[in-house]
Amino acid sequence: MPPSLYLLSPPLRSSHRLFFPLFCFFFVSSLILCSLPGSASSPCENPPVIFNFGDSNSDTGGLAAGLGFPVNSPNGRTFFHRSTGRLCDGRLVIDFLCQSLNTSFLTPYLDSLANSNFANGANFAIVGSSTLPKYVPFSLNIQVMQFIHFKARALELVTSGAKGLIGDAGFRNALYMIDIGQNDMADSFSKNMSYAQVIKRIPSVITEIRNAMTTLYDQGARKFWVHNTGPLGCLPQKLSLAQEKELDHYGCLSRYNSAAKLFNEGLLHLCQEMRPQLKDAAIVYVDVYTIKYDLIANSTSYGFSSPLVTCCGNGGPPYNYNIRSTCGNPGSEACRDGSQFLSWDGIHYTEAANEIIASKILSMDHSQPRTPFDFFCQG
Ligand SMILES: *[C@@H]1O[C@H](CO)[C@@H](O)[C@H](O)[C@H]1NC(C)=O
Ligand SMILES: *[C@@H]1O[C@H](CO)[C@@H](O)[C@H](O)[C@H]1NC(C)=O
Ligand SMILES: *[C@@H]1O[C@H](CO)[C@@H](O)[C@H](O)[C@H]1NC(C)=O
């Protein structure tokens, strides 16, 4: 679809498919299930502009662009057949979500040589990002400040006659996605904080996400899509490095996962609290934790044999993770068939896993309120 078709989006038409979920959002309390007839598989004629904020789970090349940090092969070996800056063998969850709307993959905001005018949005997510501390590259509040700059500059250029950029309506109707928090949890543990100290820090992390959403709302954002954080204690990297080794039924670190779950409770609560506060805003919370944990717990039924073993790494069993030779660096080696593995590099999931995770996100079964992703298509 040529950019001009969806850049300056028409005013929202109250067609049946659009009207129904709006009705749910505006008039029915947030947790009531809203399903809408026949829209899940209909093509997205007018994909929304998407702005994404987060960490490596949704970084489509920002680390390489922003810090010049090399992301070497075999990253990108499937699908792209070259390194794209994604820490994955192929596509990330956000790539599959974009594909489901038939919109292009998101370009990293800092990619100065992108073959893109950012007509379909921009990706502010960068590997390693957390919410705290603030004002360091590329914490969530910096990402939001970058967005504000991007928006002001785009509108300025549009006003002076530039074509093919996102205009007022594009920003207003855009989808604002947030997937952050994993590094806040991970950083706390890696600083040797006690479990009690890790937990105590969660409310300030949630406050940062609240600040980000409020700032975006003040900038005109009305559509939010928020991913919770995955089971941190099932990452091979954490399993190989953690000091405490109390494992749950599936071999994951219990405390790490408990902390992740407490963070997720806080995030869910935040979304519920913000719905009446951010008037006319749709806020969808997606329980990615449950999706990923199910994938690990029931890995064999999904066709994965060793859910806690890294495909690309070094060191062999039990986790094939060695911090001194991680994926893409000397000494590491990649498995032959990544589609047999859940973990790509010890921290990030394989494309095969991401495809399943994305399809479960699209199923709406883990969304509150139940909202199809193509709800955000315009008409
Ligand atoms: C997806 O976009 C391509 C062009 O970018 C177009 O040819 C195709 O028809 C679209 N598919 C759907 C299902 O909208
Ligand atoms: C954490 O504790 C372990 C052992 O108790 C120690 O080896 C490591 O250096 C500590 N890390 C930090 C960041 O203090
Ligand atoms: C594993 O799969 C079963 C059957 O679908 C499901 O009931 C269970 O909740 C799953 N386990 C986890 C930990 O998600």
Coordinates of C-alpha atoms and ligand atoms in Angstrom, one line a residue:
M1 CA 0.0 0.0 0.0
P2 CA 1.5 3.3 -1.0
P3 CA 2.1 5.6 2.0
S4 CA -0.2 8.3 0.8
L5 CA -3.1 5.9 1.4
Y6 CA -2.7 5.8 5.1
L7 CA -0.6 8.8 6.0
L8 CA -3.4 11.3 6.3
S9 CA -6.0 9.0 7.7
P10 CA -9.6 9.9 7.1
P11 CA -11.7 10.6 10.1
L12 CA -12.7 7.5 11.8
R13 CA -15.7 6.0 10.1
S14 CA -18.2 4.5 12.4
S15 CA -18.4 1.4 10.4
H16 CA -19.7 -1.7 12.1
R17 CA -16.3 -3.1 12.8
L18 CA -14.9 0.0 14.3
F19 CA -18.0 1.2 16.2
F20 CA -18.5 -2.0 18.1
P21 CA -15.2 -2.1 20.0
L22 CA -15.3 1.7 20.5
F23 CA -18.6 1.1 22.2
C24 CA -16.9 -1.5 24.5
F25 CA -14.1 0.8 25.3
F26 CA -16.2 3.8 26.1
F27 CA -19.3 2.5 27.7
V28 CA -18.5 -0.9 29.2
S29 CA -16.2 -1.4 32.1
S30 CA -12.8 -2.3 31.1
L31 CA -12.7 -6.0 31.8
I32 CA -15.9 -7.1 30.1
L33 CA -15.0 -9.2 27.1
C34 CA -15.7 -7.5 23.8
S35 CA -15.5 -9.6 20.7
L36 CA -16.5 -8.3 17.4
P37 CA -17.8 -10.3 14.5
G38 CA -15.7 -11.2 11.5
S39 CA -12.9 -8.8 11.8
A40 CA -10.0 -10.9 13.0
S41 CA -9.0 -12.1 9.5
S42 CA -10.1 -9.2 7.4
P43 CA -7.3 -7.4 5.7
C44 CA -6.1 -4.2 7.1
E45 CA -6.9 -1.7 4.4
N46 CA -5.5 1.2 6.4
P47 CA -2.9 0.1 8.8
P48 CA -2.3 2.4 11.8
V49 CA 1.0 4.3 12.2
I50 CA 2.8 2.5 15.0
F51 CA 5.2 4.0 17.6
N52 CA 7.0 1.5 19.8
F53 CA 8.8 2.0 23.0
G54 CA 10.9 -0.7 24.8
D55 CA 13.9 -2.9 25.0
S56 CA 15.5 -5.7 23.0
N57 CA 12.3 -7.7 22.9
S58 CA 11.1 -5.2 20.2
D59 CA 14.4 -3.5 19.0
T60 CA 14.4 -3.8 15.2
G61 CA 17.9 -2.3 14.9
G62 CA 18.1 0.6 17.3
L63 CA 21.2 -0.6 19.1
A64 CA 23.2 -0.9 16.0
A65 CA 21.9 2.5 14.7
G66 CA 22.1 4.3 18.0
L67 CA 25.4 3.1 19.5
G68 CA 27.1 1.6 16.5
F69 CA 27.1 -1.6 18.4
P70 CA 27.7 -4.5 16.0
V71 CA 25.1 -7.2 15.9
N72 CA 26.9 -10.0 14.1
S73 CA 25.7 -13.0 12.3
P74 CA 24.3 -15.5 12.8
N75 CA 21.7 -13.0 14.1
G76 CA 19.3 -12.6 11.3
R77 CA 20.2 -15.8 9.5
T78 CA 16.6 -16.8 8.9
F79 CA 14.1 -14.7 7.0
F80 CA 16.3 -11.6 6.6
H81 CA 19.4 -13.7 5.7
R82 CA 21.6 -10.8 7.1
S83 CA 22.0 -9.1 10.4
T84 CA 19.4 -6.4 10.8
G85 CA 20.3 -5.4 14.3
R86 CA 17.7 -7.6 15.8
L87 CA 18.9 -9.9 18.5
C88 CA 17.2 -13.0 17.0
D89 CA 17.7 -15.4 14.2
G90 CA 14.8 -13.8 12.4
R91 CA 11.7 -11.8 13.1
L92 CA 10.6 -10.5 16.5
V93 CA 7.1 -10.5 17.9
I94 CA 6.6 -6.9 16.8
D95 CA 7.5 -7.9 13.2
F96 CA 4.9 -10.6 13.2
L97 CA 2.3 -8.1 14.6
C98 CA 3.2 -5.6 11.8
Q99 CA 2.9 -8.3 9.2
S100 CA -0.5 -9.2 10.6
L101 CA -1.6 -5.6 9.7
N102 CA 0.2 -5.8 6.3
T103 CA 2.3 -2.9 7.3
S104 CA 6.1 -2.6 6.9
F105 CA 8.5 -3.5 9.7
L106 CA 9.2 -0.6 12.0
T107 CA 12.3 1.4 11.3
P108 CA 14.5 2.3 14.3
Y109 CA 14.1 6.0 15.0
L110 CA 17.9 6.5 15.1
D111 CA 18.5 4.8 11.8
S112 CA 19.8 7.7 9.7
L113 CA 20.3 5.6 6.5
A114 CA 16.9 3.9 6.6
N115 CA 15.2 3.4 3.4
S116 CA 12.2 5.0 5.0
N117 CA 10.5 8.3 5.7
F118 CA 9.0 6.7 8.8
A119 CA 5.6 6.9 7.1
N120 CA 4.4 3.8 9.0
G121 CA 5.8 4.9 12.4
A122 CA 9.0 4.6 14.2
N123 CA 10.6 2.3 16.7
F124 CA 12.2 3.9 19.8
A125 CA 13.0 0.5 21.5
I126 CA 16.6 -0.2 22.1
V127 CA 18.4 -3.2 23.5
G128 CA 19.2 -2.9 27.2
S129 CA 16.6 -0.1 27.8
S130 CA 14.9 0.1 31.2
T131 CA 12.7 2.7 32.8
L132 CA 15.3 3.5 35.6
P133 CA 17.6 5.3 35.9
K134 CA 16.0 8.1 33.9
Y135 CA 17.8 10.4 31.5
V136 CA 20.4 7.8 30.3
P137 CA 20.4 6.5 26.8
F138 CA 17.9 5.0 26.1
S139 CA 15.7 4.8 29.1
L140 CA 11.9 5.0 28.6
N141 CA 11.7 8.7 29.4
I142 CA 14.4 9.4 26.8
Q143 CA 12.5 7.3 24.2
V144 CA 9.4 9.4 24.9
M145 CA 11.4 12.6 24.6
Q146 CA 12.8 11.4 21.3
F147 CA 9.2 10.8 20.2
I148 CA 8.2 14.3 21.1
H149 CA 11.0 15.6 19.1
F150 CA 10.1 13.4 16.2
K151 CA 6.5 14.5 16.3
A152 CA 7.3 18.2 16.5
R153 CA 9.8 17.9 13.6
A154 CA 7.4 15.9 11.4
L155 CA 4.6 18.4 11.9
E156 CA 6.9 21.3 11.2
L157 CA 8.0 19.7 8.0
V158 CA 4.4 18.8 7.0
T159 CA 3.4 22.4 7.6
S160 CA 6.1 23.6 5.3
G161 CA 4.8 21.4 2.6
A162 CA 6.8 18.2 2.9
K163 CA 5.1 15.1 1.6
G164 CA 5.0 11.5 2.8
L165 CA 5.5 12.3 6.5
I166 CA 3.1 11.5 9.3
G167 CA 0.7 14.4 9.9
D168 CA -1.6 15.4 12.7
A169 CA -4.2 12.7 12.0
G170 CA -1.5 10.0 11.7
F171 CA -0.2 10.9 15.2
R172 CA -3.7 11.1 16.6
N173 CA -4.8 7.7 15.2
A174 CA -1.5 5.9 15.8
L175 CA -1.0 2.9 17.9
Y176 CA 1.4 3.4 20.8
M177 CA 3.1 0.2 21.9
I178 CA 5.1 -0.3 25.1
D179 CA 7.1 -3.4 26.1
I180 CA 9.6 -2.6 28.8
G181 CA 10.4 -3.7 32.4
Q182 CA 12.4 -6.8 31.8
N183 CA 15.7 -5.0 32.2
D184 CA 14.6 -3.2 35.3
M185 CA 13.9 -6.5 36.9
A186 CA 17.1 -8.1 35.6
D187 CA 19.3 -5.1 36.6
S188 CA 18.0 -5.3 40.2
F189 CA 18.9 -9.0 40.4
S190 CA 22.3 -8.5 38.8
K191 CA 23.2 -5.8 41.3
N192 CA 22.8 -8.5 44.0
M193 CA 19.7 -6.9 45.5
S194 CA 17.8 -9.1 47.8
Y195 CA 14.4 -10.3 46.7
A196 CA 12.8 -7.8 49.1
Q197 CA 14.8 -5.0 47.6
V198 CA 13.9 -6.0 44.0
I199 CA 10.2 -6.0 44.9
K200 CA 10.4 -2.7 46.6
R201 CA 11.7 -1.1 43.4
I202 CA 8.7 -2.2 41.3
P203 CA 6.4 0.7 42.1
S204 CA 8.9 3.3 40.8
V205 CA 9.3 1.3 37.6
I206 CA 5.5 1.3 37.2
T207 CA 5.5 5.0 37.9
E208 CA 7.8 5.5 34.9
I209 CA 5.5 3.6 32.6
R210 CA 2.6 5.7 34.0
N211 CA 4.6 8.9 33.2
A212 CA 5.3 7.7 29.7
M213 CA 1.7 6.9 29.0
T214 CA 0.5 10.2 30.4
T215 CA 3.0 12.2 28.4
L216 CA 2.1 10.3 25.2
Y217 CA -1.6 10.9 26.0
D218 CA -0.9 14.6 26.5
Q219 CA 0.7 14.5 23.1
G220 CA -2.5 13.1 21.6
A221 CA -2.0 9.4 21.9
R222 CA -5.3 7.5 22.4
K223 CA -4.5 3.9 21.5
F224 CA -2.1 2.0 23.8
W225 CA -1.0 -1.6 23.5
V226 CA 1.0 -2.7 26.5
H227 CA 2.9 -6.0 26.8
N228 CA 3.8 -7.3 30.2
T229 CA 7.1 -8.9 30.9
G230 CA 8.0 -12.6 30.3
P231 CA 9.3 -15.2 32.7
L232 CA 12.7 -13.7 33.5
G233 CA 13.7 -16.8 35.5
C234 CA 13.4 -19.1 32.5
L235 CA 16.1 -17.2 30.4
P236 CA 19.2 -19.5 30.0
Q237 CA 21.4 -16.5 30.7
K238 CA 19.8 -15.9 34.1
L239 CA 19.9 -19.6 34.8
S240 CA 23.6 -19.8 34.1
L241 CA 24.6 -16.7 36.0
A242 CA 22.2 -16.5 39.0
Q243 CA 23.7 -16.9 42.4
E244 CA 20.6 -18.4 44.0
K245 CA 19.4 -21.6 42.2
E246 CA 15.9 -22.2 43.6
L247 CA 14.1 -23.7 40.6
D248 CA 10.5 -24.2 39.9
H249 CA 8.8 -27.2 38.4
Y250 CA 10.0 -26.4 34.9
G251 CA 13.6 -25.5 35.9
C252 CA 13.2 -21.8 36.0
L253 CA 14.4 -19.5 38.8
S254 CA 11.5 -19.0 41.2
R255 CA 12.4 -15.7 42.6
Y256 CA 13.0 -14.1 39.2
N257 CA 9.7 -15.3 38.0
S258 CA 7.9 -14.1 41.1
A259 CA 9.4 -10.7 40.7
A260 CA 8.3 -10.6 37.1
K261 CA 4.8 -11.6 38.1
L262 CA 4.6 -8.9 40.7
F263 CA 5.8 -6.4 38.1
N264 CA 3.0 -7.6 35.8
E265 CA 0.4 -7.3 38.5
G266 CA 1.5 -3.7 39.0
L267 CA 1.3 -3.1 35.2
L268 CA -2.1 -4.6 34.9
H269 CA -3.3 -2.5 37.8
L270 CA -1.8 0.6 36.2
C271 CA -3.7 -0.1 32.9
Q272 CA -7.0 -0.5 34.9
E273 CA -6.4 2.6 36.8
M274 CA -5.5 4.7 33.8
R275 CA -8.6 3.8 31.7
P276 CA -10.9 6.2 33.5
Q277 CA -8.1 8.8 33.8
L278 CA -7.1 8.9 30.2
K279 CA -10.5 9.8 28.7
D280 CA -11.3 8.3 25.3
A281 CA -8.2 6.2 25.3
A282 CA -8.1 2.5 24.5
I283 CA -5.5 0.7 26.7
V284 CA -4.9 -3.0 25.9
Y285 CA -2.8 -5.1 28.3
V286 CA -1.3 -8.2 26.9
D287 CA -0.2 -11.1 29.2
V288 CA 2.9 -12.1 27.4
Y289 CA 4.2 -13.9 30.5
T290 CA 1.5 -16.5 30.4
I291 CA 2.1 -17.1 26.7
K292 CA 5.9 -17.6 27.2
Y293 CA 5.6 -19.6 30.3
D294 CA 3.1 -22.0 28.6
L295 CA 5.6 -22.3 25.7
I296 CA 8.3 -23.4 28.1
A297 CA 6.2 -25.6 30.3
N298 CA 4.5 -27.3 27.4
S299 CA 7.5 -27.0 25.0
T300 CA 7.3 -30.6 23.6
S301 CA 3.7 -30.1 22.5
Y302 CA 4.8 -27.0 20.6
G303 CA 7.7 -29.0 19.0
F304 CA 10.6 -27.7 21.0
S305 CA 12.7 -30.2 22.9
S306 CA 14.9 -28.3 25.3
P307 CA 13.2 -25.0 26.3
L308 CA 16.1 -23.8 28.5
V309 CA 18.9 -24.5 26.1
T310 CA 20.3 -21.7 24.0
C311 CA 20.6 -22.3 20.3
C312 CA 23.4 -19.9 19.7
G313 CA 25.9 -19.9 22.4
N314 CA 28.7 -21.8 24.0
G315 CA 29.4 -24.3 26.8
G316 CA 27.0 -27.1 26.2
P317 CA 24.5 -28.5 28.7
P318 CA 22.6 -27.6 30.7
Y319 CA 22.0 -24.1 29.2
N320 CA 24.7 -23.7 26.4
Y321 CA 25.3 -20.2 27.7
N322 CA 28.7 -18.7 28.3
I323 CA 28.9 -15.0 29.1
R324 CA 32.4 -14.9 27.6
S325 CA 31.3 -16.1 24.2
T326 CA 27.8 -15.1 23.5
C327 CA 26.0 -15.4 20.2
G328 CA 27.6 -13.5 17.4
N329 CA 31.0 -13.4 19.2
P330 CA 34.1 -15.5 18.9
G331 CA 33.7 -19.0 20.4
S332 CA 30.0 -19.2 20.1
E333 CA 28.2 -21.5 17.7
A334 CA 24.7 -21.7 16.5
C335 CA 22.5 -24.8 16.4
R336 CA 21.7 -26.1 13.0
D337 CA 17.9 -25.8 13.2
G338 CA 16.7 -22.8 15.2
S339 CA 13.1 -23.9 14.8
Q340 CA 13.8 -26.6 17.3
F341 CA 14.8 -24.1 20.0
L342 CA 12.9 -21.5 22.1
S343 CA 15.9 -19.6 23.1
W344 CA 18.0 -18.0 20.5
D345 CA 20.9 -16.5 22.5
G346 CA 20.1 -17.1 26.1
I347 CA 18.1 -13.9 26.5
H348 CA 16.0 -13.6 23.3
Y349 CA 13.6 -16.0 21.7
T350 CA 14.0 -17.6 18.3
E351 CA 11.9 -16.5 15.4
A352 CA 10.1 -19.9 15.6
A353 CA 9.1 -19.0 19.2
N354 CA 8.2 -15.4 18.3
E355 CA 5.9 -16.6 15.6
I356 CA 3.9 -18.7 18.1
I357 CA 4.0 -15.9 20.7
A358 CA 2.7 -13.4 18.2
S359 CA -0.1 -15.7 17.0
K360 CA -1.2 -16.1 20.7
I361 CA -1.2 -12.4 21.1
L362 CA -3.3 -12.1 18.0
S363 CA -5.7 -14.7 19.4
M364 CA -6.9 -12.1 22.0
D365 CA -7.0 -14.8 24.7
H366 CA -4.4 -13.0 26.7
S367 CA -5.6 -9.4 26.1
Q368 CA -7.5 -7.2 28.5
P369 CA -9.9 -6.1 27.3
R370 CA -10.2 -8.6 24.5
T371 CA -9.3 -6.6 21.5
P372 CA -8.2 -7.7 18.0
F373 CA -5.0 -6.2 16.9
D374 CA -6.6 -5.0 13.7
F375 CA -9.0 -3.0 15.7
F376 CA -6.5 -0.3 15.2
C377 CA -6.9 -0.3 11.4
Q378 CA -8.6 2.7 10.2
G379 CA -11.8 1.9 8.3
Ligands
LIG1 C1 -0.7 -6.1 1.6 O1 0.0 -5.0 1.0 C2 0.4 -5.3 -0.3 C3 1.2 -4.2 -0.9 O2 2.0 -3.6 0.1 C4 -0.8 -5.5 -1.2 O3 -0.5 -5.9 -2.5 C5 -1.7 -6.6 -0.6 O4 -2.9 -6.7 -1.3 C6 -2.0 -6.3 0.9 N1 -2.7 -7.5 1.4 C7 -3.8 -7.3 2.2 C8 -4.4 -8.6 2.7 O5 -4.3 -6.2 2.5
LIG2 C1 27.3 -10.4 43.7 O1 27.6 -11.4 44.6 C2 28.6 -12.4 44.1 C3 28.8 -13.5 45.1 O2 28.2 -13.2 46.3 C4 29.9 -11.7 43.6 O3 30.7 -12.6 43.0 C5 29.5 -10.6 42.6 O4 30.7 -9.9 42.3 C6 28.5 -9.6 43.2 N1 28.1 -8.7 42.1 C7 28.0 -7.4 42.4 C8 27.6 -6.6 41.2 O5 28.1 -6.9 43.5
LIG3 C1 0.3 -26.5 29.7 O1 -0.7 -26.8 28.8 C2 -1.9 -27.2 29.5 C3 -2.9 -27.7 28.4 O2 -3.1 -26.7 27.4 C4 -2.5 -26.0 30.2 O3 -3.6 -26.3 30.9 C5 -1.4 -25.5 31.2 O4 -1.8 -24.3 31.8 C6 -0.1 -25.3 30.5 N1 1.0 -25.0 31.5 C7 1.4 -23.8 31.7 C8 2.4 -23.6 32.8 O5 1.1 -22.8 31.1

